[in-house]
XYZ file of C-alpha atoms in Angstrom:
212
model
C 44.659 -43.924 154.845
C 41.211 -43.913 153.246
C 41.555 -43.708 149.469
C 43.542 -45.576 146.804
C 44.442 -44.099 143.421
C 45.580 -46.625 140.822
C 47.573 -46.279 137.671
C 46.229 -48.707 135.031
C 48.694 -49.988 132.426
C 51.494 -51.880 134.127
C 49.770 -51.655 137.509
C 46.361 -53.326 137.122
C 46.424 -54.371 133.454
C 49.349 -56.160 131.817
C 49.539 -54.289 128.514
C 53.259 -54.454 127.729
C 52.911 -56.782 124.742
C 49.993 -54.707 123.433
C 51.936 -51.450 123.709
C 54.952 -52.999 122.012
C 52.787 -54.303 119.168
C 51.032 -50.959 118.661
C 54.287 -49.024 118.570
C 55.862 -51.601 116.239
C 52.997 -51.205 113.774
C 53.222 -47.425 114.093
C 56.994 -47.507 113.452
C 56.639 -49.687 110.349
C 54.125 -47.231 108.878
C 56.816 -44.541 109.050
C 59.708 -46.750 108.009
C 61.329 -46.592 111.451
C 63.063 -49.201 113.586
C 60.418 -50.690 115.881
C 62.745 -51.484 118.782
C 64.305 -48.023 118.782
C 60.898 -46.342 118.703
C 59.584 -48.493 121.551
C 62.571 -47.699 123.765
C 61.871 -43.982 123.328
C 58.126 -44.471 123.859
C 58.782 -46.204 127.171
C 60.417 -43.072 128.558
C 58.329 -40.286 127.020
C 54.783 -39.225 126.271
C 53.602 -39.687 122.648
C 54.179 -36.121 121.451
C 57.699 -36.212 122.895
C 58.270 -39.588 121.221
C 57.240 -38.186 117.843
C 59.587 -35.230 118.294
C 62.501 -37.583 118.876
C 61.868 -40.332 116.327
C 59.850 -38.580 113.611
C 60.683 -34.903 113.848
C 59.973 -34.389 110.146
C 56.415 -35.671 110.443
C 53.228 -33.830 111.393
C 52.751 -34.654 115.104
C 48.967 -34.475 114.835
C 49.089 -37.052 112.032
C 51.406 -39.231 114.124
C 49.040 -39.027 117.081
C 45.970 -39.794 114.974
C 47.592 -42.972 113.670
C 48.665 -44.017 117.166
C 45.131 -43.527 118.476
C 43.715 -45.536 115.571
C 46.087 -48.416 116.285
C 45.426 -48.296 120.032
C 41.649 -48.371 119.530
C 41.987 -51.346 117.195
C 44.161 -53.130 119.740
C 41.540 -52.603 122.450
C 38.975 -54.229 120.162
C 41.100 -57.168 118.999
C 44.096 -57.543 121.326
C 44.417 -59.975 124.214
C 44.511 -58.390 127.671
C 45.052 -59.780 131.148
C 44.699 -58.294 134.603
C 47.627 -58.765 136.958
C 47.222 -61.458 139.579
C 45.355 -60.006 142.536
C 43.765 -57.093 140.664
C 40.240 -58.495 140.657
C 40.304 -59.493 144.322
C 41.709 -56.108 145.263
C 39.286 -53.917 143.337
C 36.243 -55.953 144.313
C 37.388 -55.756 147.929
C 37.557 -51.956 148.038
C 34.578 -49.732 148.926
C 33.319 -48.224 145.622
C 33.741 -44.654 146.862
C 37.289 -45.221 148.120
C 39.245 -45.652 144.907
C 39.863 -44.159 141.483
C 41.889 -44.699 138.329
C 44.500 -42.194 137.163
C 45.729 -43.045 133.686
C 47.646 -41.486 130.811
C 45.373 -43.443 128.490
C 41.780 -42.569 127.533
C 38.673 -43.510 129.467
C 36.929 -45.415 126.669
C 39.946 -47.711 126.298
C 40.191 -48.266 130.028
C 36.505 -49.158 130.243
C 36.813 -51.636 127.365
C 39.890 -53.265 128.911
C 38.214 -53.553 132.307
C 35.108 -55.036 130.698
C 37.198 -57.632 128.881
C 39.182 -58.579 131.992
C 36.256 -58.591 134.429
C 37.527 -55.735 136.578
C 35.019 -53.348 138.179
C 34.971 -49.758 136.907
C 35.110 -47.038 139.579
C 33.065 -43.871 139.753
C 36.144 -41.688 139.184
C 38.510 -42.037 136.223
C 41.035 -39.287 135.501
C 42.320 -39.860 131.969
C 44.499 -38.045 129.444
C 41.578 -35.894 128.320
C 40.761 -34.800 131.890
C 43.896 -32.766 132.543
C 46.058 -30.250 130.748
C 49.182 -31.665 132.391
C 49.878 -35.391 132.545
C 52.229 -37.384 134.746
C 54.794 -36.595 136.179
C 52.815 -33.434 136.980
C 50.848 -33.795 140.238
C 47.703 -32.547 138.502
C 46.163 -35.956 137.580
C 46.411 -37.329 141.108
C 45.274 -34.078 142.695
C 42.223 -34.044 140.436
C 41.364 -37.629 141.386
C 41.600 -36.766 145.078
C 39.407 -33.702 144.617
C 36.759 -35.698 142.761
C 36.732 -38.274 145.577
C 36.498 -35.526 148.179
C 39.814 -36.629 149.653
C 42.797 -34.763 151.033
C 46.101 -35.662 149.335
C 47.554 -36.820 152.658
C 44.760 -39.411 152.879
C 45.538 -40.946 149.486
C 47.639 -43.991 148.637
C 48.956 -44.119 145.063
C 49.727 -47.492 143.453
C 52.144 -47.137 140.523
C 54.665 -49.062 138.451
C 56.422 -46.316 136.472
C 58.834 -43.521 137.470
C 56.703 -40.742 135.948
C 53.643 -41.912 137.880
C 55.607 -42.242 141.098
C 56.866 -38.671 140.722
C 53.324 -37.505 140.022
C 51.997 -39.053 143.238
C 54.895 -37.776 145.336
C 54.519 -34.237 143.968
C 50.829 -34.409 144.888
C 51.835 -35.003 148.516
C 50.564 -38.574 148.621
C 51.932 -41.878 149.869
C 53.196 -43.907 146.906
C 53.694 -47.671 146.742
C 55.396 -49.306 143.797
C 54.367 -52.635 142.259
C 55.256 -54.979 139.395
C 58.959 -54.238 139.121
C 61.938 -56.233 140.410
C 63.570 -53.127 141.895
C 61.950 -50.236 143.715
C 61.329 -47.078 141.701
C 63.144 -44.137 143.268
C 61.011 -42.343 145.842
C 58.390 -44.994 146.629
C 57.469 -45.382 150.275
C 57.029 -49.127 149.874
C 57.864 -51.616 147.139
C 56.257 -54.897 146.053
C 57.664 -57.027 143.250
C 54.132 -57.974 142.226
C 50.627 -56.594 142.739
C 49.527 -59.817 144.435
C 51.957 -59.182 147.302
C 50.518 -55.729 147.854
C 46.830 -56.717 147.944
C 46.395 -57.477 151.682
C 48.393 -54.407 152.673
C 46.301 -52.112 150.447
C 43.039 -53.526 151.770
C 44.281 -53.117 155.334
C 44.928 -49.409 155.031
C 41.609 -48.469 153.427
C 38.442 -47.632 155.297
C 35.121 -46.659 153.756
C 34.974 -42.826 153.655
C 31.188 -42.924 153.998
C 31.550 -44.759 157.287
C 34.294 -42.536 158.685
C 32.242 -39.448 157.806
C 29.504 -40.555 160.236
C 31.824 -41.163 163.196
């Protein structure tokens, strides 16, 4: 195993309270029940959420408001990296890892800056692909940009859609930050901290292996 591909929200960054607050504000703007909207948002992508909870509204308008609220939250919200994230990312060779997120790169960079996490050379975000998770496309693109074969990639995920994405890409998938294992993961850790030494163990610098 030479490369590690990380999901961001829920895997490296604890953003649950931020996501709940953003969706609650969004729901209030449309006169909807915040808890009901959030439960749908947890299981679906934004456009699918709008179709279920606000079918009578213009989806592009709904998305614009969501983006506005998310950008404001990045500027003013409180964020924290999961225990072990900093040690892990600083311990990996820069060319051996990437981020694969359903969010947008500018938000990821701001969150990493605020939490002290290093930013990798490769970030595959929502704007990078036509198909998001659970499609394999995001993880396959990250591997291609790293010059890696899918079989040489380890995916670190917390959510079912991300796990399916990594599995469909033909990669090894480890689950973190959940009390029970997500269906399909090859290995499960209740917290990221527990996974850190095992991730570092299985990664070698691709620049070094290329010269052997």
